[in-house]
Each structure stands twice: as structure tokens, then as C-alpha cells.
PDB file of C-alpha atoms (C1' of nucleotides) in Angstrom:
ATOM      1  CA  MET G 372      11.849 278.668 137.966  1.00 36.00           C
ATOM      2  CA  ILE G 373      14.879 280.688 138.753  1.00 36.00           C
ATOM      3  CA  LYS G 374      17.071 278.653 140.998  1.00 46.00           C
ATOM      4  CA  HIS G 375      15.036 276.458 143.267  1.00 57.00           C
ATOM      5  CA  ASN G 376      14.129 273.009 142.182  1.00 77.00           C
ATOM      6  CA  HIS G 377      11.051 271.294 143.474  1.00 87.00           C
ATOM      7  CA  THR G 378      12.224 267.780 142.732  1.00 91.00           C
ATOM      8  CA  GLU G 379      15.607 268.328 144.275  1.00 90.00           C
ATOM      9  CA  CYS G 380      13.968 269.707 147.376  1.00 94.00           C
ATOM     10  CA  ARG G 381      11.742 266.646 147.716  1.00 93.00           C
ATOM     11  CA  SER G 382      14.570 264.202 147.311  1.00 95.00           C
ATOM     12  CA  ALA G 383      16.487 266.043 150.019  1.00 96.00           C
ATOM     13  CA  MET G 384      13.526 266.072 152.359  1.00 96.00           C
ATOM     14  CA  MET G 385      12.141 262.574 152.071  1.00 96.00           C
ATOM     15  CA  PRO G 386      15.079 260.648 153.483  1.00 96.00           C
ATOM     16  CA  VAL G 387      15.161 262.987 156.466  1.00 96.00           C
ATOM     17  CA  ARG G 388      11.511 262.211 157.010  1.00 95.00           C
ATOM     18  CA  ASP G 389      12.191 258.489 156.870  1.00 95.00           C
ATOM     19  CA  ALA G 390      15.004 258.829 159.378  1.00 96.00           C
ATOM     20  CA  LEU G 391      12.954 260.908 161.775  1.00 94.00           C
ATOM     21  CA  ASP G 392      10.156 258.355 161.683  1.00 92.00           C
ATOM     22  CA  VAL G 393      12.528 255.946 163.396  1.00 94.00           C
ATOM     23  CA  ILE G 394      14.714 258.033 165.668  1.00 92.00           C
ATOM     24  CA  SER G 395      12.575 261.031 166.466  1.00 87.00           C
ATOM     25  CA  GLY G 396      11.537 261.958 169.951  1.00 90.00           C
ATOM     26  CA  LYS G 397      13.358 263.037 173.022  1.00 92.00           C
ATOM     27  CA  TRP G 398      14.671 259.692 174.171  1.00 96.00           C
ATOM     28  CA  LYS G 399      15.645 257.242 171.437  1.00 96.00           C
ATOM     29  CA  LEU G 400      19.111 258.533 170.666  1.00 97.00           C
ATOM     30  CA  GLN G 401      19.892 259.034 174.315  1.00 97.00           C
ATOM     31  CA  ILE G 402      18.960 255.429 175.006  1.00 97.00           C
ATOM     32  CA  ILE G 403      21.126 254.204 172.152  1.00 97.00           C
ATOM     33  CA  ILE G 404      24.039 256.255 173.440  1.00 97.00           C
ATOM     34  CA  SER G 405      23.550 254.846 176.910  1.00 97.00           C
ATOM     35  CA  ILE G 406      23.492 251.266 175.669  1.00 97.00           C
ATOM     36  CA  GLN G 407      26.453 251.859 173.397  1.00 96.00           C
ATOM     37  CA  SER G 408      28.335 253.207 176.400  1.00 95.00           C
ATOM     38  CA  GLY G 409      27.964 249.826 178.021  1.00 95.00           C
ATOM     39  CA  ASN G 410      24.807 250.109 180.059  1.00 96.00           C
ATOM     40  CA  LYS G 411      22.893 246.867 179.805  1.00 96.00           C
ATOM     41  CA  ARG G 412      20.363 246.609 182.583  1.00 97.00           C
ATOM     42  CA  PHE G 413      16.997 248.342 182.706  1.00 97.00           C
ATOM     43  CA  ARG G 414      17.629 250.285 185.906  1.00 96.00           C
ATOM     44  CA  GLU G 415      21.153 251.047 184.826  1.00 96.00           C
ATOM     45  CA  ILE G 416      19.937 252.647 181.604  1.00 97.00           C
ATOM     46  CA  GLU G 417      17.167 254.405 183.486  1.00 97.00           C
ATOM     47  CA  ARG G 418      19.616 255.960 185.943  1.00 95.00           C
ATOM     48  CA  SER G 419      21.947 257.021 183.165  1.00 95.00           C
ATOM     49  CA  ILE G 420      19.321 259.180 181.461  1.00 96.00           C
ATOM     50  CA  PRO G 421      18.237 262.206 183.495  1.00 95.00           C
ATOM     51  CA  LYS G 422      14.475 262.560 183.927  1.00 95.00           C
ATOM     52  CA  ILE G 423      13.437 259.460 182.062  1.00 96.00           C
ATOM     53  CA  THR G 424      10.788 257.289 183.725  1.00 96.00           C
ATOM     54  CA  SER G 425      10.334 253.517 183.776  1.00 97.00           C
ATOM     55  CA  LYS G 426       7.211 253.761 181.719  1.00 97.00           C
ATOM     56  CA  VAL G 427       8.744 255.801 178.940  1.00 97.00           C
ATOM     57  CA  LEU G 428      11.932 253.773 178.948  1.00 97.00           C
ATOM     58  CA  ALA G 429      10.028 250.507 178.637  1.00 97.00           C
ATOM     59  CA  LYS G 430       8.088 251.798 175.664  1.00 97.00           C
ATOM     60  CA  GLU G 431      11.093 253.242 173.873  1.00 97.00           C
ATOM     61  CA  LEU G 432      13.121 250.073 174.402  1.00 97.00           C
ATOM     62  CA  LYS G 433      10.357 248.138 172.693  1.00 97.00           C
ATOM     63  CA  ASP G 434      10.405 250.542 169.752  1.00 96.00           C
ATOM     64  CA  LEU G 435      14.161 250.285 169.396  1.00 97.00           C
ATOM     65  CA  GLU G 436      13.987 246.516 169.557  1.00 97.00           C
ATOM     66  CA  GLU G 437      11.346 246.451 166.826  1.00 95.00           C
ATOM     67  CA  HIS G 438      13.588 248.541 164.619  1.00 95.00           C
ATOM     68  CA  GLN G 439      16.438 246.138 165.291  1.00 96.00           C
ATOM     69  CA  LEU G 440      18.636 248.734 166.861  1.00 97.00           C
ATOM     70  CA  ILE G 441      18.962 246.903 170.164  1.00 97.00           C
ATOM     71  CA  LYS G 442      18.529 243.371 171.417  1.00 97.00           C
ATOM     72  CA  ARG G 443      16.756 242.224 174.554  1.00 97.00           C
ATOM     73  CA  THR G 444      18.106 239.067 176.129  1.00 97.00           C
ATOM     74  CA  VAL G 445      16.533 237.281 179.072  1.00 96.00           C
ATOM     75  CA  TYR G 446      18.766 235.071 181.189  1.00 95.00           C
ATOM     76  CA  ASP G 447      16.547 232.729 183.084  1.00 87.00           C
ATOM     77  CA  GLU G 448      18.320 232.793 186.342  1.00 84.00           C
ATOM     78  CA  SER G 449      16.402 233.573 189.417  1.00 80.00           C
ATOM     79  CA  PRO G 450      15.579 236.338 189.674  1.00 83.00           C
ATOM     80  CA  VAL G 451      15.317 236.894 185.961  1.00 90.00           C
ATOM     81  CA  LEU G 452      18.157 238.879 184.454  1.00 96.00           C
ATOM     82  CA  VAL G 453      17.508 241.063 181.421  1.00 97.00           C
ATOM     83  CA  GLU G 454      20.138 242.656 179.227  1.00 97.00           C
ATOM     84  CA  TYR G 455      19.861 245.214 176.472  1.00 98.00           C
ATOM     85  CA  THR G 456      22.689 245.305 173.964  1.00 98.00           C
ATOM     86  CA  PRO G 457      23.243 247.263 170.764  1.00 98.00           C
ATOM     87  CA  MET G 458      22.685 245.519 167.428  1.00 98.00           C
ATOM     88  CA  PRO G 459      25.192 246.143 164.634  1.00 98.00           C
ATOM     89  CA  TYR G 460      22.548 248.266 162.931  1.00 98.00           C
ATOM     90  CA  ALA G 461      22.807 250.798 165.751  1.00 97.00           C
ATOM     91  CA  GLU G 462      26.361 251.534 164.668  1.00 97.00           C
ATOM     92  CA  THR G 463      25.055 252.943 161.402  1.00 98.00           C
ATOM     93  CA  LEU G 464      23.683 255.795 163.498  1.00 97.00           C
ATOM     94  CA  GLN G 465      27.165 256.955 164.503  1.00 98.00           C
ATOM     95  CA  ASP G 466      27.329 259.713 161.895  1.00 98.00           C
ATOM     96  CA  VAL G 467      23.965 261.045 162.974  1.00 97.00           C
ATOM     97  CA  ILE G 468      24.901 260.956 166.628  1.00 97.00           C
ATOM     98  CA  ILE G 469      28.279 262.576 166.067  1.00 98.00           C
ATOM     99  CA  ALA G 470      26.797 265.313 163.900  1.00 98.00           C
ATOM    100  CA  LEU G 471      24.205 266.073 166.557  1.00 97.00           C
ATOM    101  CA  GLN G 472      26.818 266.051 169.325  1.00 97.00           C
ATOM    102  CA  LYS G 473      29.003 268.499 167.475  1.00 97.00           C
ATOM    103  CA  TRP G 474      26.121 270.757 166.667  1.00 97.00           C
ATOM    104  CA  GLY G 475      24.802 270.630 170.230  1.00 97.00           C
ATOM    105  CA  LEU G 476      28.197 271.518 171.677  1.00 97.00           C
ATOM    106  CA  ASN G 477      28.602 274.383 169.278  1.00 97.00           C
ATOM    107  CA  HIS G 478      25.089 275.613 169.878  1.00 96.00           C
ATOM    108  CA  ARG G 479      25.588 275.662 173.635  1.00 95.00           C
ATOM    109  CA  LYS G 480      28.761 277.651 173.167  1.00 96.00           C
ATOM    110  CA  LYS G 481      26.904 280.071 170.946  1.00 94.00           C
ATOM    111  CA  ILE G 482      24.110 280.564 173.459  1.00 91.00           C
ATOM    112  CA  LEU G 483      26.317 280.948 176.499  1.00 89.00           C
ATOM    113  CA  GLY G 484      28.753 283.131 174.617  1.00 85.00           C
ATOM    114  CA  LYS G 485      26.208 285.867 174.215  1.00 71.00           C
TER     115      LYS G 485
ATOM    116  CA  MET C 502      36.245 251.158 172.343  1.00 39.00           C
ATOM    117  CA  ILE C 503      33.115 250.828 174.397  1.00 38.00           C
ATOM    118  CA  LYS C 504      33.709 251.671 177.974  1.00 45.00           C
ATOM    119  CA  HIS C 505      31.245 251.518 180.743  1.00 57.00           C
ATOM    120  CA  ASN C 506      31.769 255.014 181.997  1.00 76.00           C
ATOM    121  CA  HIS C 507      29.061 257.109 183.515  1.00 87.00           C
ATOM    122  CA  THR C 508      30.763 260.443 182.921  1.00 90.00           C
ATOM    123  CA  GLU C 509      31.627 259.622 179.355  1.00 90.00           C
ATOM    124  CA  CYS C 510      28.052 258.568 178.730  1.00 94.00           C
ATOM    125  CA  ARG C 511      26.726 261.858 180.073  1.00 93.00           C
ATOM    126  CA  SER C 512      29.073 263.945 178.001  1.00 95.00           C
ATOM    127  CA  ALA C 513      28.008 262.042 174.905  1.00 96.00           C
ATOM    128  CA  MET C 514      24.330 262.420 175.717  1.00 96.00           C
ATOM    129  CA  MET C 515      24.055 266.043 176.775  1.00 96.00           C
ATOM    130  CA  PRO C 516      25.030 267.683 173.489  1.00 97.00           C
ATOM    131  CA  VAL C 517      22.526 265.497 171.672  1.00 96.00           C
ATOM    132  CA  ARG C 518      19.878 266.695 174.096  1.00 95.00           C
ATOM    133  CA  ASP C 519      20.838 270.301 173.462  1.00 95.00           C
ATOM    134  CA  ALA C 520      20.634 269.781 169.730  1.00 96.00           C
ATOM    135  CA  LEU C 521      17.274 268.052 169.897  1.00 95.00           C
ATOM    136  CA  ASP C 522      15.861 270.887 171.984  1.00 93.00           C
ATOM    137  CA  VAL C 523      16.299 273.109 168.952  1.00 94.00           C
ATOM    138  CA  ILE C 524      15.686 270.916 165.930  1.00 92.00           C
ATOM    139  CA  SER C 525      13.409 268.194 167.229  1.00 88.00           C
ATOM    140  CA  GLY C 526       9.974 267.573 165.846  1.00 90.00           C
ATOM    141  CA  LYS C 527       8.645 266.482 162.540  1.00 92.00           C
ATOM    142  CA  TRP C 528       8.944 269.740 160.671  1.00 95.00           C
ATOM    143  CA  LYS C 529      11.931 271.921 161.528  1.00 96.00           C
ATOM    144  CA  LEU C 530      14.562 270.225 159.400  1.00 97.00           C
ATOM    145  CA  GLN C 531      12.172 269.859 156.498  1.00 97.00           C
ATOM    146  CA  ILE C 532      11.467 273.583 156.620  1.00 97.00           C
ATOM    147  CA  ILE C 533      15.161 274.403 156.705  1.00 97.00           C
ATOM    148  CA  ILE C 534      15.768 272.139 153.732  1.00 97.00           C
ATOM    149  CA  SER C 535      12.941 273.799 151.850  1.00 97.00           C
ATOM    150  CA  ILE C 536      14.260 277.290 152.516  1.00 97.00           C
ATOM    151  CA  GLN C 537      17.803 276.257 151.719  1.00 97.00           C
ATOM    152  CA  SER C 538      16.511 274.900 148.414  1.00 96.00           C
ATOM    153  CA  GLY C 539      15.413 278.405 147.525  1.00 95.00           C
ATOM    154  CA  ASN C 540      11.832 278.568 148.683  1.00 96.00           C
ATOM    155  CA  LYS C 541      11.195 281.977 150.203  1.00 96.00           C
ATOM    156  CA  ARG C 542       7.505 282.684 150.391  1.00 96.00           C
ATOM    157  CA  PHE C 543       5.096 281.294 152.975  1.00 97.00           C
ATOM    158  CA  ARG C 544       2.808 279.516 150.517  1.00 96.00           C
ATOM    159  CA  GLU C 545       5.765 278.320 148.522  1.00 96.00           C
ATOM    160  CA  ILE C 546       7.307 276.663 151.572  1.00 96.00           C
ATOM    161  CA  GLU C 547       3.918 275.310 152.589  1.00 97.00           C
ATOM    162  CA  ARG C 548       3.397 273.677 149.206  1.00 95.00           C
ATOM    163  CA  SER C 549       6.878 272.206 149.216  1.00 95.00           C
ATOM    164  CA  ILE C 550       6.314 270.218 152.403  1.00 96.00           C
ATOM    165  CA  PRO C 551       3.741 267.456 152.085  1.00 95.00           C
ATOM    166  CA  LYS C 552       0.990 267.504 154.700  1.00 94.00           C
ATOM    167  CA  ILE C 553       2.127 270.582 156.585  1.00 96.00           C
ATOM    168  CA  THR C 554      -0.588 273.108 157.472  1.00 96.00           C
ATOM    169  CA  SER C 555      -0.485 276.903 157.643  1.00 96.00           C
ATOM    170  CA  LYS C 556      -0.881 276.865 161.369  1.00 96.00           C
ATOM    171  CA  VAL C 557       1.989 274.507 162.039  1.00 96.00           C
ATOM    172  CA  LEU C 558       4.217 276.195 159.491  1.00 97.00           C
ATOM    173  CA  ALA C 559       3.610 279.619 161.028  1.00 97.00           C
ATOM    174  CA  LYS C 560       4.543 278.347 164.470  1.00 96.00           C
ATOM    175  CA  GLU C 561       7.646 276.496 163.327  1.00 97.00           C
ATOM    176  CA  LEU C 562       8.874 279.474 161.299  1.00 97.00           C
ATOM    177  CA  LYS C 563       8.678 281.585 164.455  1.00 96.00           C
ATOM    178  CA  ASP C 564      10.697 279.003 166.385  1.00 96.00           C
ATOM    179  CA  LEU C 565      13.350 278.856 163.680  1.00 97.00           C
ATOM    180  CA  GLU C 566      13.535 282.634 163.563  1.00 96.00           C
ATOM    181  CA  GLU C 567      14.001 282.807 167.332  1.00 95.00           C
ATOM    182  CA  HIS C 568      16.882 280.382 167.083  1.00 95.00           C
ATOM    183  CA  GLN C 569      18.398 282.498 164.336  1.00 96.00           C
ATOM    184  CA  LEU C 570      18.303 279.785 161.758  1.00 97.00           C
ATOM    185  CA  ILE C 571      16.154 281.743 159.340  1.00 97.00           C
ATOM    186  CA  LYS C 572      15.315 285.391 158.743  1.00 97.00           C
ATOM    187  CA  ARG C 573      11.926 286.893 158.087  1.00 97.00           C
ATOM    188  CA  THR C 574      11.903 289.993 155.941  1.00 97.00           C
ATOM    189  CA  VAL C 575       8.830 292.080 155.264  1.00 96.00           C
ATOM    190  CA  TYR C 576       8.819 294.227 152.152  1.00 94.00           C
ATOM    191  CA  ASP C 577       6.211 296.835 152.663  1.00 87.00           C
ATOM    192  CA  GLU C 578       4.784 296.843 149.237  1.00 83.00           C
ATOM    193  CA  SER C 579       1.122 296.429 148.844  1.00 79.00           C
ATOM    194  CA  PRO C 580       0.110 293.798 149.409  1.00 83.00           C
ATOM    195  CA  VAL C 581       2.793 292.995 151.922  1.00 89.00           C
ATOM    196  CA  LEU C 582       5.515 290.688 150.677  1.00 95.00           C
ATOM    197  CA  VAL C 583       7.233 288.390 153.165  1.00 97.00           C
ATOM    198  CA  GLU C 584      10.395 286.417 152.546  1.00 97.00           C
ATOM    199  CA  TYR C 585      12.050 283.738 154.591  1.00 98.00           C
ATOM    200  CA  THR C 586      15.748 283.192 153.985  1.00 98.00           C
ATOM    201  CA  PRO C 587      18.322 280.990 155.664  1.00 98.00           C
ATOM    202  CA  MET C 588      20.747 282.585 158.129  1.00 98.00           C
ATOM    203  CA  PRO C 589      24.396 281.550 157.951  1.00 98.00           C
ATOM    204  CA  TYR C 590      23.835 279.620 161.171  1.00 97.00           C
ATOM    205  CA  ALA C 591      21.526 277.236 159.315  1.00 97.00           C
ATOM    206  CA  GLU C 592      24.496 276.082 157.288  1.00 97.00           C
ATOM    207  CA  THR C 593      26.041 274.619 160.430  1.00 98.00           C
ATOM    208  CA  LEU C 594      23.252 272.055 160.273  1.00 97.00           C
ATOM    209  CA  GLN C 595      24.527 270.581 157.015  1.00 98.00           C
ATOM    210  CA  ASP C 596      26.333 267.676 158.676  1.00 98.00           C
ATOM    211  CA  VAL C 597      23.247 266.777 160.659  1.00 97.00           C
ATOM    212  CA  ILE C 598      21.026 266.959 157.609  1.00 97.00           C
ATOM    213  CA  ILE C 599      23.402 264.961 155.449  1.00 98.00           C
ATOM    214  CA  ALA C 600      23.833 262.284 158.105  1.00 98.00           C
ATOM    215  CA  LEU C 601      20.072 261.952 158.448  1.00 97.00           C
ATOM    216  CA  GLN C 602      19.587 261.840 154.687  1.00 97.00           C
ATOM    217  CA  LYS C 603      22.118 259.061 154.303  1.00 98.00           C
ATOM    218  CA  TRP C 604      20.703 257.093 157.164  1.00 97.00           C
ATOM    219  CA  GLY C 605      17.158 257.551 155.915  1.00 97.00           C
ATOM    220  CA  LEU C 606      18.058 256.372 152.426  1.00 97.00           C
ATOM    221  CA  ASN C 607      19.861 253.356 153.787  1.00 97.00           C
ATOM    222  CA  HIS C 608      17.062 252.546 156.176  1.00 96.00           C
ATOM    223  CA  ARG C 609      14.474 252.641 153.415  1.00 95.00           C
ATOM    224  CA  LYS C 610      16.609 250.294 151.376  1.00 96.00           C
ATOM    225  CA  LYS C 611      16.909 247.964 154.340  1.00 94.00           C
ATOM    226  CA  ILE C 612      13.164 247.892 154.938  1.00 91.00           C
ATOM    227  CA  LEU C 613      12.168 247.433 151.327  1.00 89.00           C
ATOM    228  CA  GLY C 614      14.937 244.913 150.741  1.00 84.00           C
ATOM    229  CA  LYS C 615      13.384 242.427 153.078  1.00 70.00           C
TER     230      LYS C 615
ATOM    231  C1'  DA D 419     -18.768 291.011 140.263  1.00 92.47           C
ATOM    232  C1'  DA D 420     -16.715 286.840 141.423  1.00 92.47           C
ATOM    233  C1'  DT D 421     -12.622 284.266 142.089  1.00 92.47           C
ATOM    234  C1'  DA D 422      -8.113 283.398 143.565  1.00 92.47           C
ATOM    235  C1'  DG D 423      -3.757 284.360 145.650  1.00 92.47           C
ATOM    236  C1'  DC D 424      -1.141 286.338 149.604  1.00 92.47           C
ATOM    237  C1'  DA D 425       0.384 285.697 154.770  1.00 92.47           C
ATOM    238  C1'  DG D 426      -1.139 284.360 158.085  1.00 92.47           C
ATOM    239  C1'  DT D 427      -4.757 284.008 162.656  1.00 92.47           C
ATOM    240  C1'  DT D 428      -8.412 282.016 165.403  1.00 92.47           C
ATOM    241  C1'  DA D 429     -11.287 278.608 167.631  1.00 92.47           C
ATOM    242  C1'  DC D 430     -12.047 274.038 168.335  1.00 92.47           C
ATOM    243  C1'  DC D 431     -10.743 269.356 168.712  1.00 92.47           C
ATOM    244  C1'  DT D 432      -8.098 264.735 168.726  1.00 92.47           C
ATOM    245  C1'  DA D 433      -4.063 261.991 169.354  1.00 92.47           C
ATOM    246  C1'  DA D 434       0.263 261.193 171.095  1.00 92.47           C
ATOM    247  C1'  DA D 435       3.781 261.999 174.401  1.00 92.47           C
ATOM    248  C1'  DG D 436       4.918 262.173 178.767  1.00 92.47           C
ATOM    249  C1'  DG D 437       4.576 262.597 184.023  1.00 92.47           C
ATOM    250  C1'  DT D 438       3.058 260.529 188.854  1.00 92.47           C
ATOM    251  C1'  DA D 439       2.465 257.115 191.785  1.00 92.47           C
ATOM    252  C1'  DA D 440       1.318 252.676 193.174  1.00 92.47           C
ATOM    253  C1'  DC D 441       2.116 248.002 192.575  1.00 92.47           C
ATOM    254  C1'  DC D 442       3.798 243.026 191.373  1.00 92.47           C
ATOM    255  C1'  DA D 443       7.007 238.890 192.419  1.00 92.47           C
ATOM    256  C1'  DG D 444      11.386 237.416 193.544  1.00 92.47           C
ATOM    257  C1'  DT D 445      15.984 238.005 195.959  1.00 92.47           C
ATOM    258  C1'  DA D 446      19.404 239.631 198.965  1.00 92.47           C
ATOM    259  C1'  DA D 447      21.282 242.309 202.400  1.00 92.47           C
ATOM    260  C1'  DA D 448      20.687 244.867 207.333  1.00 92.47           C
TER     261       DA D 448
ATOM    262  C1'  DT K1246      11.587 241.615 209.841  1.00 92.47           C
ATOM    263  C1'  DT K1247      12.130 245.533 207.345  1.00 92.47           C
ATOM    264  C1'  DT K1248      14.340 247.557 203.625  1.00 92.47           C
ATOM    265  C1'  DA K1249      15.806 247.840 199.066  1.00 92.47           C
ATOM    266  C1'  DC K1250      16.871 246.122 194.598  1.00 92.47           C
ATOM    267  C1'  DT K1251      15.238 243.833 190.110  1.00 92.47           C
ATOM    268  C1'  DG K1252      12.233 244.609 185.457  1.00 92.47           C
ATOM    269  C1'  DG K1253       8.845 246.208 184.522  1.00 92.47           C
ATOM    270  C1'  DT K1254       3.056 247.174 184.377  1.00 92.47           C
ATOM    271  C1'  DT K1255      -1.138 249.701 185.364  1.00 92.47           C
ATOM    272  C1'  DA K1256      -4.276 253.531 186.009  1.00 92.47           C
ATOM    273  C1'  DC K1257      -4.842 258.193 185.849  1.00 92.47           C
ATOM    274  C1'  DC K1258      -3.863 262.749 184.469  1.00 92.47           C
ATOM    275  C1'  DT K1259      -1.618 266.856 182.068  1.00 92.47           C
ATOM    276  C1'  DT K1260       0.860 268.811 178.358  1.00 92.47           C
ATOM    277  C1'  DT K1261       2.187 269.211 173.741  1.00 92.47           C
ATOM    278  C1'  DA K1262       1.789 268.407 168.921  1.00 92.47           C
ATOM    279  C1'  DG K1263      -0.871 268.586 165.386  1.00 92.47           C
ATOM    280  C1'  DG K1264      -5.216 268.546 162.359  1.00 92.47           C
ATOM    281  C1'  DT K1265      -9.673 271.085 160.407  1.00 92.47           C
ATOM    282  C1'  DA K1266     -11.941 274.703 158.862  1.00 92.47           C
ATOM    283  C1'  DA K1267     -13.289 279.252 158.750  1.00 92.47           C
ATOM    284  C1'  DC K1268     -11.835 283.893 158.290  1.00 92.47           C
ATOM    285  C1'  DT K1269      -9.057 288.401 157.822  1.00 92.47           C
ATOM    286  C1'  DG K1270      -7.559 292.562 154.653  1.00 92.47           C
ATOM    287  C1'  DC K1271      -5.528 293.451 150.578  1.00 92.47           C
ATOM    288  C1'  DT K1272      -4.622 292.923 145.444  1.00 92.47           C
ATOM    289  C1'  DA K1273      -4.737 291.060 140.931  1.00 92.47           C
ATOM    290  C1'  DT K1274      -7.007 288.374 137.537  1.00 92.47           C
ATOM    291  C1'  DT K1275     -11.089 286.714 134.971  1.00 92.47           C
TER     292       DT K1275
END
DNA sequence: AATAGCAGTTACCTAAAGGTAACCAGTAAA
DNA sequence: TTTACTGGTTACCTTTAGGTAACTGCTATT
């Protein structure tokens, strides 16, 4: 083999796979960003994310809760009050989010600049 | 730190959306990693990515070419020789890839550590 | 002559993601 | 009393992603 290394390639690819298994899809990172920005209530989060629907949001919130990225708290007032808050683990995604933000900004500039 | 600001939330979310429009999905980053590792030929790339199929690979390679992340070169020998190589623009994804790798590694440790 | 590799394409199908709209119970404001 | 808000759920449907397997023309190997 000249220069490319099969093993090295695998060990670069696998962790990306593992990460994408958790945070892939159109909505998960957007929801985390919304909650990290201070949105707590279901409708509040829903309104903060263009085009998302109740059904999709409900499902994705469950996924994120299962992965311990957010916490769902029910305050038993009447009517019931529900709050979604970020777990500390969600902060570990900052580098990913920032890298994607930077790349997205740059990409938009590139596209519009043509 | 965390402010409850609608505008701020949007401007954090939109670039992530833009980025995901280009590099979302199970395969695109894996393909870029494979090509950046030195794999050039169709079958070579295919073999380097577990579980990918010819059909999916062909489609994703077209997408990546359209977004100018990779280049397809046909050498008109006989039989035809085709090479895929990374464009300089693909290098701008390094931060994203590295962030995802780190997070994926850490996440796997977290899951197995329980 | 048969087999295998190359770079894909095609047809067919399933599974997952996502959209649309209606609906629930409870509360509060108009 | 009607309207609207809350946090979702349900049923139904479409779209997209992705898998399976066969097949192409061409060449090189066995």
C-alpha cells in the first residue's frame, strides 16, 4: 500500500459513525441549541424552530432525553407545567455545534458569493 | 452565559441548518474521510466503508461532487479508470470531523463505562 | 472458456422520517 | 360563551433513505 492505511481510515470513521447515531437527523442539534438558549417549554421550543411540528418535536425530545442530553421535569401544578432543560452532557456537544456553525456560515458565504 | 433571546437562538441555529443540508446523512462524512485517507477508486471506497452499497455510494459521490467537496476524474484508458479525490474545500470540514470524532469516542466510553 | 475485477445502473421493495390535521383535558382571558 | 393557550397524541399519508439483486461492457487473469 502506497500511502493510504486501511486501519487508520477505520479508526477515523468509526467514532464519527457513533456520534451520528446519536445526533443525526435534521432536528436534534437545533433542539439542543434552542434549549441551551433558554427555551424550556414545549410550545416555546416548537415556535423557536422553523417548520418543526409537534409530532416530530415530541419524538425527538424523547430521544434526547434517553441519551441524557436533556431533562424533562413535570411540575404538578394545574394545569401541568413541563420544562425541558439541558443536562451537563449536552455541553460536551459545544465543539460539534460550534464547528458546524462556523462551517455553515462559511458555506453560505461561499454559495452566495458566486 | 445563557440568555433567553429569540434572535440569538435563530442566529445560532441557522448556520447549523445550512451545514446539515450539505453533510447530513449516514454516509457523506464517512466517504470524505475515506477519500481523505487516500482511497481513490470506487470499489476501494466502497470496501472501506462497512455496509455501504454501490447504489448509495454512487448517489452520495454525485452529491459530494456537486457541492465541490470531491472531484471525479476519468482517465480514458481502457477500461476506463475513475478517480475520486478531495477538493481543497473538503479540508474546511476538518474541524467538524474532528469534533465529531472526539465526541463519538467519548460517547462510546460513556456508554460502555456504565 | 470461465472467472473475476472495474464503475457503475436499473428495477423493485421496505423502513424510517416527516407532514397534515384533528383532537384531548384543563385554564385563563375577552 | 367563545376563543386561545398548554403539552402533547392519534390516524393517515407522502417522501426520502436505503437495501437487494441482477446486469452492463470492457479487460485481465486463470
